[in-house]
XYZ file of C-alpha atoms in Angstrom:
426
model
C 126.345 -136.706 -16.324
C 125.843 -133.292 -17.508
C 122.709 -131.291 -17.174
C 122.310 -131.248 -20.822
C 122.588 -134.949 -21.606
C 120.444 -135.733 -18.790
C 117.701 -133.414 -20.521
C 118.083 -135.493 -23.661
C 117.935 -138.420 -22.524
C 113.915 -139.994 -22.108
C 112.925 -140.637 -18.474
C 112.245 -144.051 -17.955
C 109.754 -144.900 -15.387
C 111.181 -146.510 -11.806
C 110.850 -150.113 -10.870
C 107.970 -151.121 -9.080
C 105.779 -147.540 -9.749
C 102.110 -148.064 -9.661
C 100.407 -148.610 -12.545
C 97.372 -146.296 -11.008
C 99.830 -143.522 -11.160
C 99.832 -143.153 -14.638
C 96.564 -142.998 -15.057
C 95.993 -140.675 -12.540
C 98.684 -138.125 -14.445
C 97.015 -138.371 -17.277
C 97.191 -140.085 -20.937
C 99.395 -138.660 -23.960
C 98.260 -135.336 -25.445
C 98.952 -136.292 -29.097
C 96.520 -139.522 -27.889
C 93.952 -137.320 -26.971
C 90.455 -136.779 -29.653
C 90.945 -133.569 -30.955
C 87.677 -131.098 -30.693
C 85.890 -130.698 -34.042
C 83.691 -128.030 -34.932
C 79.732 -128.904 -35.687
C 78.830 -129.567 -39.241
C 75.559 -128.307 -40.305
C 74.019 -130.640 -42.818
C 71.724 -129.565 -46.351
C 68.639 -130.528 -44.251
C 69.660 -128.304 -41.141
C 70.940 -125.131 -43.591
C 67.606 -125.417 -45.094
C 65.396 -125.209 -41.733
C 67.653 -122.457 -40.319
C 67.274 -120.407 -43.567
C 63.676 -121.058 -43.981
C 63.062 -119.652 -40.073
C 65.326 -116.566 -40.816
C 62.523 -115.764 -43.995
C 59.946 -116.438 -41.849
C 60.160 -114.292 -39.313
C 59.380 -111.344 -42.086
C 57.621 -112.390 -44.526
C 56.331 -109.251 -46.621
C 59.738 -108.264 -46.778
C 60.629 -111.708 -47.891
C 57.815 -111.478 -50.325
C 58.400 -108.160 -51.782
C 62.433 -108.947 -52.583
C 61.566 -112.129 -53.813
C 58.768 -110.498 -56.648
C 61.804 -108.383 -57.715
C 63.548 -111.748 -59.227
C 60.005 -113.033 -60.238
C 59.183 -110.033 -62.264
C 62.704 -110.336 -63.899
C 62.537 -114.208 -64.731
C 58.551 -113.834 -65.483
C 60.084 -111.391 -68.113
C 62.498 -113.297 -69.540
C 60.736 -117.044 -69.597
C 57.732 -115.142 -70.969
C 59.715 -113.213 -73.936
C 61.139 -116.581 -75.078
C 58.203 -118.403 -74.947
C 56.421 -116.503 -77.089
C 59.080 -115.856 -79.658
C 59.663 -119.413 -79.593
C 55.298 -119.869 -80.228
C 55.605 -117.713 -83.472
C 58.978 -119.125 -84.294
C 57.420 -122.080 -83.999
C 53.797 -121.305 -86.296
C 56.028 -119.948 -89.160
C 58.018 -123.188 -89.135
C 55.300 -125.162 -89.510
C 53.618 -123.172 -92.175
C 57.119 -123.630 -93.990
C 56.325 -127.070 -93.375
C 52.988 -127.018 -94.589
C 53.573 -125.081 -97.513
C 56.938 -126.461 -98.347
C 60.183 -124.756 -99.529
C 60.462 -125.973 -102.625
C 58.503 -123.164 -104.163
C 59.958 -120.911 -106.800
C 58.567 -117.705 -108.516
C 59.464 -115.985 -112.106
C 59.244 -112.514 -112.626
C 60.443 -109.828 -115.452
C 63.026 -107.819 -114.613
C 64.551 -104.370 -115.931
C 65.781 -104.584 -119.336
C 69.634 -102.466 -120.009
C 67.825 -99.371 -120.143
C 66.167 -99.598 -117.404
C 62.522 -100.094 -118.947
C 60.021 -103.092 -117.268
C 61.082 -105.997 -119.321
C 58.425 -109.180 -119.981
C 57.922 -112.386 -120.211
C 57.061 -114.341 -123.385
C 53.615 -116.395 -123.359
C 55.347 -119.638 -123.779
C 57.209 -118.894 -120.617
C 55.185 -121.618 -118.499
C 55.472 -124.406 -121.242
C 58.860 -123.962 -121.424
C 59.506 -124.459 -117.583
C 57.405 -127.358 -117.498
C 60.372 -129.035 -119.466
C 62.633 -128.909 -117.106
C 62.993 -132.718 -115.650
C 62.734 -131.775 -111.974
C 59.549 -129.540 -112.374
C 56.631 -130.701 -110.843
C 53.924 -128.289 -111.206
C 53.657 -125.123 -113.034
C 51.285 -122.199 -112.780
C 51.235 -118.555 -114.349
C 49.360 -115.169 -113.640
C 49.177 -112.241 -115.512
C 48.554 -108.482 -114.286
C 45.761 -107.169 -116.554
C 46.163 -103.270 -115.349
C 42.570 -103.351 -114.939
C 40.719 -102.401 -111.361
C 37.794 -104.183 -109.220
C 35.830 -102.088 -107.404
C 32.282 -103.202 -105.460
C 30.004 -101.333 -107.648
C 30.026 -98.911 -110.624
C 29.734 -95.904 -108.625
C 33.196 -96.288 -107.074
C 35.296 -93.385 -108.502
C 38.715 -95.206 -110.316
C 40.738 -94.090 -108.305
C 39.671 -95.714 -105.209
C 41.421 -98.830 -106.382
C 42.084 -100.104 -102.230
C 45.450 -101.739 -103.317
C 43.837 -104.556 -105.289
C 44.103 -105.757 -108.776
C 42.943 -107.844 -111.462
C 45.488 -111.048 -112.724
C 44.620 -113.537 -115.302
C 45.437 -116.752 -113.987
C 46.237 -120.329 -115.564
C 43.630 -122.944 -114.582
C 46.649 -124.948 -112.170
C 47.201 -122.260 -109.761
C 46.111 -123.399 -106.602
C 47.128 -126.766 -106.920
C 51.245 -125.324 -107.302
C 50.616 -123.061 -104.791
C 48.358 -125.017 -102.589
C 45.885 -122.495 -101.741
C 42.694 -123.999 -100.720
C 39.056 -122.341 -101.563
C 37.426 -121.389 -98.995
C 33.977 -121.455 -100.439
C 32.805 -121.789 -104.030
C 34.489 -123.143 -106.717
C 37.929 -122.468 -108.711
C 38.112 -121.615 -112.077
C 37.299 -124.628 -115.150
C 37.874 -124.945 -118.531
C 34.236 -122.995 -119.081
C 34.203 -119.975 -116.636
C 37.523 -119.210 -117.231
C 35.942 -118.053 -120.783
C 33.331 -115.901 -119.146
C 33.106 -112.977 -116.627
C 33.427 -115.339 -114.022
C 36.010 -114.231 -110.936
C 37.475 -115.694 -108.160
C 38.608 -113.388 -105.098
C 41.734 -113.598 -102.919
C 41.423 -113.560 -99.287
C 42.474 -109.952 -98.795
C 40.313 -108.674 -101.903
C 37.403 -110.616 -101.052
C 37.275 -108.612 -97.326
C 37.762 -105.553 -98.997
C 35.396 -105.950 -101.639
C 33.050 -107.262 -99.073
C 32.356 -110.735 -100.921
C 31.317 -113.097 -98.282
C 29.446 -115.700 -101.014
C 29.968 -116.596 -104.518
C 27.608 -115.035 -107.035
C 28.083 -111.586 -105.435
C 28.654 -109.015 -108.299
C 31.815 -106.508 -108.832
C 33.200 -104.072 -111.102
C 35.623 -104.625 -113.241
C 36.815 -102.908 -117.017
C 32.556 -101.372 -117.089
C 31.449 -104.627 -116.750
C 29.931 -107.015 -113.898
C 31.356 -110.002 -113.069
C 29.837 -112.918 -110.855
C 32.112 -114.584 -108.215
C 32.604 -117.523 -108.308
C 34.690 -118.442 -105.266
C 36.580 -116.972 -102.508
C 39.910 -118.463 -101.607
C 41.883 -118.917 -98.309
C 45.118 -116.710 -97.477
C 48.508 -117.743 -99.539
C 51.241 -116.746 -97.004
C 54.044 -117.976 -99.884
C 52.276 -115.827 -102.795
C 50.436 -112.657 -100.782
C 49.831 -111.052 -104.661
C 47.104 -113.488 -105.030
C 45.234 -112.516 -101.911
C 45.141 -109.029 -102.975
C 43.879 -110.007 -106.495
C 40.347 -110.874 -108.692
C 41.757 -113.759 -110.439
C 40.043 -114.560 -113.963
C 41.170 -117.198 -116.957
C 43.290 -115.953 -119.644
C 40.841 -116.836 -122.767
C 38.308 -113.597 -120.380
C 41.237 -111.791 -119.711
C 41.964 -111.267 -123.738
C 38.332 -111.132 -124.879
C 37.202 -108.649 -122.019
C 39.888 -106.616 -121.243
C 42.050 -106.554 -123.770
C 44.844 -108.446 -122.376
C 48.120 -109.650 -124.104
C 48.587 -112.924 -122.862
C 51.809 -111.778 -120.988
C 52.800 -113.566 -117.977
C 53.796 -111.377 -115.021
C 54.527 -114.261 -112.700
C 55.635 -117.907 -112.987
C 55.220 -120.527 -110.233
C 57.115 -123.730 -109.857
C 56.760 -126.764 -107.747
C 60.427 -128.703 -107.994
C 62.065 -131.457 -106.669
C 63.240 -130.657 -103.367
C 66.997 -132.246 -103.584
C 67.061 -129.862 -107.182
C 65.774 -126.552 -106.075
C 68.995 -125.037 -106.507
C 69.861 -126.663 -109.834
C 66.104 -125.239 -111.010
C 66.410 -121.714 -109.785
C 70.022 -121.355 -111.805
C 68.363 -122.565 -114.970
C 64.980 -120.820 -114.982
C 66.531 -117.396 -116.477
C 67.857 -118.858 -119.035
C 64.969 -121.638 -119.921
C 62.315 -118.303 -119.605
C 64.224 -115.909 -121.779
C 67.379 -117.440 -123.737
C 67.878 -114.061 -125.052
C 67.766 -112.255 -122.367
C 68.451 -114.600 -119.258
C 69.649 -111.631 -117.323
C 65.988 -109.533 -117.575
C 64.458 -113.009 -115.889
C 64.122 -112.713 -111.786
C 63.855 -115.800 -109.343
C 63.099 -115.930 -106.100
C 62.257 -118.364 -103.196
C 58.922 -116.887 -101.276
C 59.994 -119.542 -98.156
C 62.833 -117.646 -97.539
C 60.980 -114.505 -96.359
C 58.837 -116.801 -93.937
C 62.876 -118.071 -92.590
C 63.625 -114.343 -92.831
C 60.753 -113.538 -90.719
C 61.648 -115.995 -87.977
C 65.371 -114.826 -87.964
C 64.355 -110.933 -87.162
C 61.782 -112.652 -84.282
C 64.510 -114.137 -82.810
C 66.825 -110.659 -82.922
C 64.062 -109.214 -81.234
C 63.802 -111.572 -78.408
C 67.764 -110.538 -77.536
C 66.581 -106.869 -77.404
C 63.539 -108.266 -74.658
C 65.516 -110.487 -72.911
C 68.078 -107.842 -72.230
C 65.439 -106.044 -70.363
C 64.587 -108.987 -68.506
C 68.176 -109.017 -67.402
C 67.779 -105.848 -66.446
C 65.231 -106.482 -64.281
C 66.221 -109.242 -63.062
C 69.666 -107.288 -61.862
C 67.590 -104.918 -60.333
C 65.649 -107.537 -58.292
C 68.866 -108.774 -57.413
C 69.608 -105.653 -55.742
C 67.024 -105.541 -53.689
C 67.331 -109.265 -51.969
C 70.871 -107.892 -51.514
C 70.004 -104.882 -49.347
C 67.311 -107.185 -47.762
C 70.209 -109.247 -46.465
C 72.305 -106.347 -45.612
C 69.481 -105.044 -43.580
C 68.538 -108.729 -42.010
C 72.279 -108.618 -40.579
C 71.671 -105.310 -39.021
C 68.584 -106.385 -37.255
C 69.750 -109.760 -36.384
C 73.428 -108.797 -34.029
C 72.032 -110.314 -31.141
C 71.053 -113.334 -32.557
C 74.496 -114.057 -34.548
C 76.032 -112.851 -31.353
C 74.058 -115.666 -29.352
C 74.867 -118.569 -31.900
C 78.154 -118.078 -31.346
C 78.040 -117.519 -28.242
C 76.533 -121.287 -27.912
C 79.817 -122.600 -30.107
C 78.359 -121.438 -33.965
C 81.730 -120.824 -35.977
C 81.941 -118.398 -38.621
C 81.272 -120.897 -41.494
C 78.002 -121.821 -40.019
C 77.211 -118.057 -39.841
C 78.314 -117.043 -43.304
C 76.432 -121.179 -44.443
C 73.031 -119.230 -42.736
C 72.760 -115.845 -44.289
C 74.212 -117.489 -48.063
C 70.912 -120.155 -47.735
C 68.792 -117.555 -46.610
C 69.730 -115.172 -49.818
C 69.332 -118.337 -52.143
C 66.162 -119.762 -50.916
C 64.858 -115.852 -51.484
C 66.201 -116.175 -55.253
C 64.783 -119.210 -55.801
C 61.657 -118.586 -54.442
C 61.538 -115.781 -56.971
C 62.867 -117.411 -59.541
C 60.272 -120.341 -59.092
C 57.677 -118.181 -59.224
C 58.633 -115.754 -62.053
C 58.741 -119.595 -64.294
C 55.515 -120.389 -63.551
C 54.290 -116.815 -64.346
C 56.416 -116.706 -67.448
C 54.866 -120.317 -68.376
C 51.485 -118.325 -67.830
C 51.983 -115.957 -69.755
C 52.862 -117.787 -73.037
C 50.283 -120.500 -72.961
C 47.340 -117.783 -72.394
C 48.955 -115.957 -75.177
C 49.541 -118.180 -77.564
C 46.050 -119.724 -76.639
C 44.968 -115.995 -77.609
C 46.857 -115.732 -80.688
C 46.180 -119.619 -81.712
C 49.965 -120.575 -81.565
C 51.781 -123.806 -80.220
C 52.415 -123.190 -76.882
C 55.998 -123.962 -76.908
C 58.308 -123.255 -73.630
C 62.142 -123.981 -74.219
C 63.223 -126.073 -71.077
C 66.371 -124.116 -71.694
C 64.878 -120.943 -70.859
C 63.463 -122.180 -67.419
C 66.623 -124.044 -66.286
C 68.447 -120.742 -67.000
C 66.049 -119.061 -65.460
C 66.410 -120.853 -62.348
C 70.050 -120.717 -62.709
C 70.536 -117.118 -62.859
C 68.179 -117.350 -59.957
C 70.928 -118.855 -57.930
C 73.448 -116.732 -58.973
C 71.829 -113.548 -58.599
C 71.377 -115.354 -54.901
C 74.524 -116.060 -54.621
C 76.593 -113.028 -55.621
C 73.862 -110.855 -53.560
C 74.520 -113.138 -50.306
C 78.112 -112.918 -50.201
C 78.923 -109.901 -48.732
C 75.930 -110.009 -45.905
C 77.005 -113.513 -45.289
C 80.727 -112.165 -44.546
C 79.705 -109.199 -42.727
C 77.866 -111.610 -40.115
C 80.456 -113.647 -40.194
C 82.933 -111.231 -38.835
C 80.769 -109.960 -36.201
C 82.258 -110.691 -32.976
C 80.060 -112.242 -30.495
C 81.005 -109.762 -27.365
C 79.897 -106.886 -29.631
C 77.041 -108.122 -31.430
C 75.556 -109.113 -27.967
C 76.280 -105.443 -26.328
C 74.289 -103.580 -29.180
């Protein structure tokens, strides 16, 4: 038999061998366990991170108010926008949408065009049309006393108004009485929010100024957010406005309740139903839309604030990144030791990445709760909902975690590669 063959073939054991003997030789390799690393578990990460923090913890502290002061930002920023977002919806809600408002135009050569007297009667036939009001700018000034020069007007006016105002525009009076069937015939007045501060009316039957004659007030109203000409104004009846101050009976503004499903359908046909001759001298507009308008341009201004909460939270990222780059330094101859003792390079890198997220998230927890501070003691200052988006502090903690993650990778690698011998000899 040749040497090669002989090598091919398998070696069968002889007759009669002991048993013992093959034991003694040694099982199969390929039947041998083979040696598996360790496997640290979620519980054990967590303990071995936790005692890496704790071993400095103002340092610890210090990188982790970098991510607080960053999240506190941005929580905070949305939180209130969301509060005032939140107030002007619900005066929309209040106040309703469905409120429309008729005023003259220019005419084609550019003069101030008006509106006829029967305007209001007119828009009260329309079918959908369920309240109707009127007010008409006199030209006259109120002042607090006769010794006021004329000039000193203080950006308030004098408007005739038609005895169903405040029910269309559901103003409320604050104290007194609205105008009746019998004062709006005498020099009886009633003062808008704004006019009555400035006047300094705090009561009805205070006196003021108006055409060189006194007038008694009868009532002071509450703010109207959808119709702020009113709060600047001394509203009288028509029947005083004509026999007192001369007044044509023109309306300067027309007020209508609608239907809500038909607000569109009314604002296309009020030109036309106001002045048939001239539809195109007739102006509508929707007051509710300047409240929406006003909650759009909050919400563009939270995206300029929370991109310097981003900013600060990216710096605060920075810093728990050279904290970890720093902790590796200090720490050789402990990575050196774990492994050393059999720690592989996963459980090394697994140690440093927990450490740099538990410092994020400790940050990040913290910078919530601030930011959830924040906007309740503001909007308890402000009277405002306190409203926190839960999306704001789940992506708050989430950027948390990333800014943890993305700053422990690289200090998690460097230990990592750190060999044992040298890490041990520095």
């Amino acid at each position: 038999m040749s040497p090669l063959r002989a090598a091919a073939e398998p070696m069968t054991p002889r007759a009669g061998a002991d048993s013992t003997s093959r034991g003694r030789a040694g099982a199969d390799p390929a039947s041998r366990p083979r040696l598996r690393p360790a496997r640290l578990g979620v519980a054990d990460l967590l303990r071995v991170g936790a005692s890496g923090l704790r071993v400095r913890p103002a340092r610890a502290i210090l990188s982790a108010l970098g991510i607080a002061i960053g999240i506190a930002t941005m929580v905070a920023v949305v939180g209130i926008s969301a509060s005032s977002r939140a107030r002007l919806l619900n005066e929309l809600d209040s106040l309703g949408t469905n409120l429309l408002t008729v005023t003259p135009g220019q005419t084609l050569f550019g003069k101030e065009a008006t509106l006829p007297p029967e305007s209001l009667g007119m828009v009260r036939r329309i079918g959908p049309v369920r309240a109707a009001a009127m007010t008409g700018n006199t030209s006259a000034s109120v002042f607090r006393s006769d010794r006021i020069p004329t000039t000193h007007t203080g950006g308030l006016s004098v408007r005739a108004a038609s005895l169903d105002l405040l029910s269309t525009l559901g103003t409320a009076v604050r104290r007194g009485a609205w105008l009746n069937a019998a004062t709006a015939r005498q020099r009886a007045v009633v003062l808008g929010a704004v006019a009555a501060g400035r006047l300094g009316a705090d009561a009805p039957r205070d006196q003021v100024w108006i055409g060189g004659r006194w007038w008694t007030v009868v009532g002071l109203l509450d703010a109207s957010p959808l119709a702020p000409e009113v709060d600047r104004a001394a509203l009288i009846g028509f029947d005083a406005a004509a026999t007192y101050l001369g007044f044509d009976g023109n309306p300067t503004t027309v007020y209508t309740r609608s239907a809500d499903d038909f607000v569109t359908d009314v604002r296309a046909v009020l030109p036309r139903t106001v002045n048939p001759e001239h539809p195109e001298e007739v102006q509508v507009s929707r007051p509710s839309d300047a409240l929406a308008a006003r909650a759009a341009a909050t919400g563009a201004f939270t995206n300029v604030l929370l991109g310097v909460g981003a900013v600060a939270l990216l710096v605060g990222g920075v810093g728990v990144a050279n904290t970890m780059v720093i902790s590796v330094l200090e720490r050789r101859r402990e990575i050196g030791l774990r492994r050393s003792l059999g720690a592989t390079r996963g459980h090394v890198r697994s140690q440093f990445l927990t450490e740099s997220l538990l410092l994020s998230g400790l940050g990040g927890l913290c910078g919530c709760l601030l930011g959830t501070g924040v906007t309740a003691a503001y909007a308890a200052w402000r009277d405002l909902p306190s409203v926190i988006p839960v999306w704001a502090v789940a992506g708050g903690l989430g950027a948390t975690l990333l800014v943890g993650t993305a700053a422990g990778i690289y200090p998690a690698m460097r230990a990592a590669r750190m060999s044992p011998t040298l890490a041990l000899s520095t």
